[in-house]
Amino acid sequence: MRIVKRGHACLEVTESGKTLIIDPGDHTEPLDPSDLVAVVITHEHPDHWDAAHLSAIRERFPEAPIFGPPGVLEAAEEFEVVPVHAGERHTVGPFELQFFGGDHAVIHESIPVVDNVGVLVNGTLYYPGDSFAVPDATVDVLATPAGAPWLKISEVMDFVVAVAPKRTFATHVMSLSEAGLAMSNARIRGAVEHVGGTHIMAEPGTVIEA
């Protein structure tokens, strides 16, 4: 399986010549996937889905399902979205998708909590969306949120230790300065090394083989 980190929180996953896109949001560069079979949107916030991206995908791949929790169905009502919930599994093409969590992390008590699902792809790559939902599974590669209004680095480190993946890389990074990203990478690296794993320094376009 081939994982490509795209802008901000977007991931492009390829297996057996088929492609899965996760969270193509408004901080993500234009995408040009080949043989796309599905899209996963973890939650409704615009940095995780964007109408322009979904329109372009729909035009090229009209049969590819878009998976998302109930809040995405409401936010992206002009698109047909397949509802998913924590605890479900869906298979599309060569991808087995397992969903975890259910809620976005709390930003502040004054801000409503929205639906959010983490997704485990082929039992290998786990991305929690905007949450620290720990999957009931062994994780090879953890796409680790590194910068957001809803997290602090101590929580990120605790999350990495709880998941105990073999490898990590930082995602959800648009809000970080160069210095802030360097600090987050260092703390994530320290946490994953504590549980015997390794950290990958990933920029947009970095390819990870899994």
mmCIF file of C-alpha atoms in Angstrom:
data_model
loop_
_atom_site.group_PDB
_atom_site.id
_atom_site.type_symbol
_atom_site.label_atom_id
_atom_site.label_comp_id
_atom_site.label_asym_id
_atom_site.label_seq_id
_atom_site.Cartn_x
_atom_site.Cartn_y
_atom_site.Cartn_z
ATOM 1 C CA MET A 1 0.000 0.000 0.000
ATOM 2 C CA ARG A 2 1.273 3.452 -0.941
ATOM 3 C CA ILE A 3 0.397 6.494 1.182
ATOM 4 C CA VAL A 4 1.000 10.019 -0.092
ATOM 5 C CA LYS A 5 0.718 12.938 2.315
ATOM 6 C CA ARG A 6 -1.116 15.820 0.675
ATOM 7 C CA GLY A 7 -1.747 19.360 1.926
ATOM 8 C CA HIS A 8 -2.879 19.839 5.523
ATOM 9 C CA ALA A 9 -5.013 16.817 6.514
ATOM 10 C CA CYS A 10 -5.434 15.054 3.167
ATOM 11 C CA LEU A 11 -4.069 11.594 2.414
ATOM 12 C CA GLU A 12 -3.987 9.687 -0.892
ATOM 13 C CA VAL A 13 -3.769 5.914 -0.552
ATOM 14 C CA THR A 14 -3.106 3.505 -3.443
ATOM 15 C CA GLU A 15 -3.433 -0.258 -3.451
ATOM 16 C CA SER A 16 -3.418 -2.568 -6.502
ATOM 17 C CA GLY A 17 -3.710 0.435 -8.818
ATOM 18 C CA LYS A 18 -6.805 1.811 -7.039
ATOM 19 C CA THR A 19 -6.925 5.058 -5.065
ATOM 20 C CA LEU A 20 -8.634 6.198 -1.860
ATOM 21 C CA ILE A 21 -8.706 9.877 -0.865
ATOM 22 C CA ILE A 22 -9.133 10.925 2.778
ATOM 23 C CA ASP A 23 -10.160 14.463 3.818
ATOM 24 C CA PRO A 24 -9.672 16.612 0.686
ATOM 25 C CA GLY A 25 -10.202 19.955 2.417
ATOM 26 C CA ASP A 26 -9.872 23.607 1.523
ATOM 27 C CA HIS A 27 -6.163 23.735 2.480
ATOM 28 C CA THR A 28 -5.356 20.899 0.071
ATOM 29 C CA GLU A 29 -3.829 21.452 -3.354
ATOM 30 C CA PRO A 30 -5.747 20.279 -6.474
ATOM 31 C CA LEU A 31 -5.753 16.495 -6.627
ATOM 32 C CA ASP A 32 -5.278 14.281 -9.670
ATOM 33 C CA PRO A 33 -5.973 10.722 -8.502
ATOM 34 C CA SER A 34 -5.995 7.764 -10.853
ATOM 35 C CA ASP A 35 -8.716 5.094 -10.702
ATOM 36 C CA LEU A 36 -10.323 6.518 -7.572
ATOM 37 C CA VAL A 37 -12.681 4.084 -5.830
ATOM 38 C CA ALA A 38 -13.749 6.045 -2.727
ATOM 39 C CA VAL A 39 -13.438 9.178 -0.614
ATOM 40 C CA VAL A 40 -13.530 9.275 3.195
ATOM 41 C CA ILE A 41 -14.415 12.505 4.988
ATOM 42 C CA THR A 42 -13.843 12.280 8.729
ATOM 43 C CA HIS A 43 -16.036 15.255 9.661
ATOM 44 C CA GLU A 44 -17.761 18.364 8.383
ATOM 45 C CA HIS A 45 -15.179 21.110 8.947
ATOM 46 C CA PRO A 46 -14.052 22.741 5.689
ATOM 47 C CA ASP A 47 -10.368 21.957 6.165
ATOM 48 C CA HIS A 48 -11.408 18.295 5.745
ATOM 49 C CA TRP A 49 -13.774 18.557 2.799
ATOM 50 C CA ASP A 50 -14.247 21.082 0.053
ATOM 51 C CA ALA A 51 -17.022 21.362 -2.542
ATOM 52 C CA ALA A 52 -14.531 22.112 -5.328
ATOM 53 C CA HIS A 53 -12.591 18.920 -4.603
ATOM 54 C CA LEU A 54 -15.733 16.790 -4.388
ATOM 55 C CA SER A 55 -17.147 18.290 -7.581
ATOM 56 C CA ALA A 56 -13.934 17.511 -9.471
ATOM 57 C CA ILE A 57 -13.927 13.979 -8.076
ATOM 58 C CA ARG A 58 -17.592 13.436 -8.925
ATOM 59 C CA GLU A 59 -17.017 14.626 -12.492
ATOM 60 C CA ARG A 60 -14.203 12.128 -13.084
ATOM 61 C CA PHE A 61 -15.368 9.274 -10.864
ATOM 62 C CA PRO A 62 -19.171 9.457 -10.572
ATOM 63 C CA GLU A 63 -19.468 5.935 -9.146
ATOM 64 C CA ALA A 64 -16.945 6.393 -6.331
ATOM 65 C CA PRO A 65 -18.754 6.530 -2.959
ATOM 66 C CA ILE A 66 -18.105 9.346 -0.503
ATOM 67 C CA PHE A 67 -18.149 8.082 3.107
ATOM 68 C CA GLY A 68 -18.746 10.369 6.061
ATOM 69 C CA PRO A 69 -20.496 10.609 9.437
ATOM 70 C CA PRO A 70 -24.011 12.136 9.654
ATOM 71 C CA GLY A 71 -22.753 15.707 10.017
ATOM 72 C CA VAL A 72 -21.053 15.458 6.631
ATOM 73 C CA LEU A 73 -24.351 14.463 5.008
ATOM 74 C CA GLU A 74 -25.838 17.751 6.208
ATOM 75 C CA ALA A 75 -22.824 19.936 5.436
ATOM 76 C CA ALA A 76 -22.273 18.431 1.965
ATOM 77 C CA GLU A 77 -25.947 18.025 1.117
ATOM 78 C CA GLU A 78 -25.387 18.677 -2.598
ATOM 79 C CA PHE A 79 -23.363 15.453 -2.762
ATOM 80 C CA GLU A 80 -24.477 11.893 -2.176
ATOM 81 C CA VAL A 81 -22.672 10.770 0.968
ATOM 82 C CA VAL A 82 -22.786 7.249 2.403
ATOM 83 C CA PRO A 83 -23.292 7.564 6.183
ATOM 84 C CA VAL A 84 -20.790 5.755 8.395
ATOM 85 C CA HIS A 85 -20.557 5.324 12.147
ATOM 86 C CA ALA A 86 -17.963 4.113 14.615
ATOM 87 C CA GLY A 87 -17.849 0.329 14.740
ATOM 88 C CA GLU A 88 -18.695 -0.158 11.065
ATOM 89 C CA ARG A 89 -16.629 -1.774 8.333
ATOM 90 C CA HIS A 90 -16.957 -1.092 4.613
ATOM 91 C CA THR A 91 -15.067 -2.686 1.740
ATOM 92 C CA VAL A 92 -14.608 -0.828 -1.521
ATOM 93 C CA GLY A 93 -12.191 -2.040 -4.183
ATOM 94 C CA PRO A 94 -9.015 -3.259 -2.445
ATOM 95 C CA PHE A 95 -9.703 -1.170 0.666
ATOM 96 C CA GLU A 96 -11.192 -2.389 3.922
ATOM 97 C CA LEU A 97 -12.272 0.588 6.000
ATOM 98 C CA GLN A 98 -12.880 0.354 9.754
ATOM 99 C CA PHE A 99 -14.354 3.340 11.564
ATOM 100 C CA PHE A 100 -13.717 4.409 15.157
ATOM 101 C CA GLY A 101 -14.564 7.204 17.569
ATOM 102 C CA GLY A 102 -17.723 9.131 16.768
ATOM 103 C CA ASP A 103 -17.069 12.643 18.103
ATOM 104 C CA HIS A 104 -14.757 15.514 17.285
ATOM 105 C CA ALA A 105 -12.386 16.517 20.072
ATOM 106 C CA VAL A 106 -13.653 19.368 22.234
ATOM 107 C CA ILE A 107 -12.386 22.764 21.070
ATOM 108 C CA HIS A 108 -14.183 24.761 23.791
ATOM 109 C CA GLU A 109 -17.337 24.232 25.813
ATOM 110 C CA SER A 110 -19.002 27.064 23.849
ATOM 111 C CA ILE A 111 -18.457 25.295 20.496
ATOM 112 C CA PRO A 112 -20.748 22.383 19.578
ATOM 113 C CA VAL A 113 -19.073 18.989 19.197
ATOM 114 C CA VAL A 114 -19.616 17.559 15.701
ATOM 115 C CA ASP A 115 -19.514 14.003 14.386
ATOM 116 C CA ASN A 116 -16.058 12.631 13.597
ATOM 117 C CA VAL A 117 -14.839 9.179 12.620
ATOM 118 C CA GLY A 118 -11.316 7.840 12.600
ATOM 119 C CA VAL A 119 -10.535 5.417 9.781
ATOM 120 C CA LEU A 120 -8.250 2.381 9.676
ATOM 121 C CA VAL A 121 -7.347 1.389 6.115
ATOM 122 C CA ASN A 122 -6.508 -2.256 5.420
ATOM 123 C CA GLY A 123 -5.544 -2.763 9.029
ATOM 124 C CA THR A 124 -2.434 -0.675 8.364
ATOM 125 C CA LEU A 125 -2.959 3.111 8.177
ATOM 126 C CA TYR A 126 -4.933 4.871 10.900
ATOM 127 C CA TYR A 127 -6.065 8.482 10.723
ATOM 128 C CA PRO A 128 -8.258 9.737 13.611
ATOM 129 C CA GLY A 129 -9.588 12.889 11.950
ATOM 130 C CA ASP A 130 -9.951 15.607 14.583
ATOM 131 C CA SER A 131 -9.913 13.294 17.574
ATOM 132 C CA PHE A 132 -7.758 11.137 19.772
ATOM 133 C CA ALA A 133 -9.926 8.049 19.256
ATOM 134 C CA VAL A 134 -7.704 5.009 19.856
ATOM 135 C CA PRO A 135 -8.582 2.082 17.581
ATOM 136 C CA ASP A 136 -9.006 -1.425 18.927
ATOM 137 C CA ALA A 137 -6.402 -2.665 16.477
ATOM 138 C CA THR A 138 -2.676 -2.899 15.845
ATOM 139 C CA VAL A 139 -1.536 0.089 13.772
ATOM 140 C CA ASP A 140 1.433 0.108 11.418
ATOM 141 C CA VAL A 141 1.285 3.759 10.286
ATOM 142 C CA LEU A 142 -0.361 6.511 12.346
ATOM 143 C CA ALA A 143 -1.190 9.793 10.613
ATOM 144 C CA THR A 144 -0.825 11.990 13.685
ATOM 145 C CA PRO A 145 -2.636 15.342 14.017
ATOM 146 C CA ALA A 146 0.047 17.838 14.973
ATOM 147 C CA GLY A 147 -1.493 21.311 15.091
ATOM 148 C CA ALA A 148 -5.071 22.478 15.748
ATOM 149 C CA PRO A 149 -7.184 24.590 18.144
ATOM 150 C CA TRP A 150 -8.424 21.378 19.764
ATOM 151 C CA LEU A 151 -5.101 19.825 20.765
ATOM 152 C CA LYS A 152 -1.988 20.370 22.823
ATOM 153 C CA ILE A 153 1.244 18.527 22.266
ATOM 154 C CA SER A 154 1.051 16.555 25.531
ATOM 155 C CA GLU A 155 -2.254 15.055 24.327
ATOM 156 C CA VAL A 156 -0.709 14.199 20.964
ATOM 157 C CA MET A 157 2.136 12.416 22.709
ATOM 158 C CA ASP A 158 -0.255 10.479 24.973
ATOM 159 C CA PHE A 159 -2.279 9.500 21.896
ATOM 160 C CA VAL A 160 0.788 8.183 20.082
ATOM 161 C CA VAL A 161 1.803 6.136 23.120
ATOM 162 C CA ALA A 162 -1.749 4.756 23.482
ATOM 163 C CA VAL A 163 -1.907 3.683 19.823
ATOM 164 C CA ALA A 164 1.708 2.424 19.868
ATOM 165 C CA PRO A 165 2.168 2.370 16.082
ATOM 166 C CA LYS A 166 5.243 1.133 14.271
ATOM 167 C CA ARG A 167 5.540 4.422 12.379
ATOM 168 C CA THR A 168 4.140 7.946 12.663
ATOM 169 C CA PHE A 169 4.042 11.048 10.521
ATOM 170 C CA ALA A 170 2.560 14.474 11.243
ATOM 171 C CA THR A 171 -0.577 15.669 9.538
ATOM 172 C CA HIS A 172 -3.118 18.472 10.176
ATOM 173 C CA VAL A 173 -0.275 20.994 10.158
ATOM 174 C CA MET A 174 -1.532 24.116 8.344
ATOM 175 C CA SER A 175 -1.872 26.136 11.557
ATOM 176 C CA LEU A 176 1.774 25.546 12.542
ATOM 177 C CA SER A 177 4.730 27.789 11.807
ATOM 178 C CA GLU A 178 7.976 26.218 10.627
ATOM 179 C CA ALA A 179 9.264 26.304 14.197
ATOM 180 C CA GLY A 180 6.004 24.899 15.561
ATOM 181 C CA LEU A 181 6.023 22.016 13.088
ATOM 182 C CA ALA A 182 9.625 21.204 13.990
ATOM 183 C CA MET A 183 8.670 21.100 17.661
ATOM 184 C CA SER A 184 5.650 18.880 16.985
ATOM 185 C CA ASN A 185 7.694 16.487 14.878
ATOM 186 C CA ALA A 186 10.274 16.232 17.650
ATOM 187 C CA ARG A 187 7.655 15.474 20.310
ATOM 188 C CA ILE A 188 5.851 12.925 18.119
ATOM 189 C CA ARG A 189 9.183 11.271 17.351
ATOM 190 C CA GLY A 190 10.000 11.060 21.041
ATOM 191 C CA ALA A 191 6.604 9.515 21.841
ATOM 192 C CA VAL A 192 6.717 6.874 19.103
ATOM 193 C CA GLU A 193 10.319 5.959 19.884
ATOM 194 C CA HIS A 194 9.216 5.440 23.499
ATOM 195 C CA VAL A 195 6.958 2.596 22.267
ATOM 196 C CA GLY A 196 9.549 1.186 19.870
ATOM 197 C CA GLY A 197 8.442 2.893 16.661
ATOM 198 C CA THR A 198 9.927 5.406 14.221
ATOM 199 C CA HIS A 199 8.840 8.823 13.006
ATOM 200 C CA ILE A 200 8.774 9.894 9.359
ATOM 201 C CA MET A 201 9.443 13.534 8.473
ATOM 202 C CA ALA A 202 6.687 14.000 5.882
ATOM 203 C CA GLU A 203 6.098 17.021 3.666
ATOM 204 C CA PRO A 204 3.246 17.311 1.140
ATOM 205 C CA GLY A 205 4.116 14.792 -1.576
ATOM 206 C CA THR A 206 6.039 12.446 0.728
ATOM 207 C CA VAL A 207 5.401 8.792 -0.155
ATOM 208 C CA ILE A 208 5.166 6.154 2.587
ATOM 209 C CA GLU A 209 5.164 2.481 1.642
ATOM 210 C CA ALA A 210 3.131 0.287 3.963
#
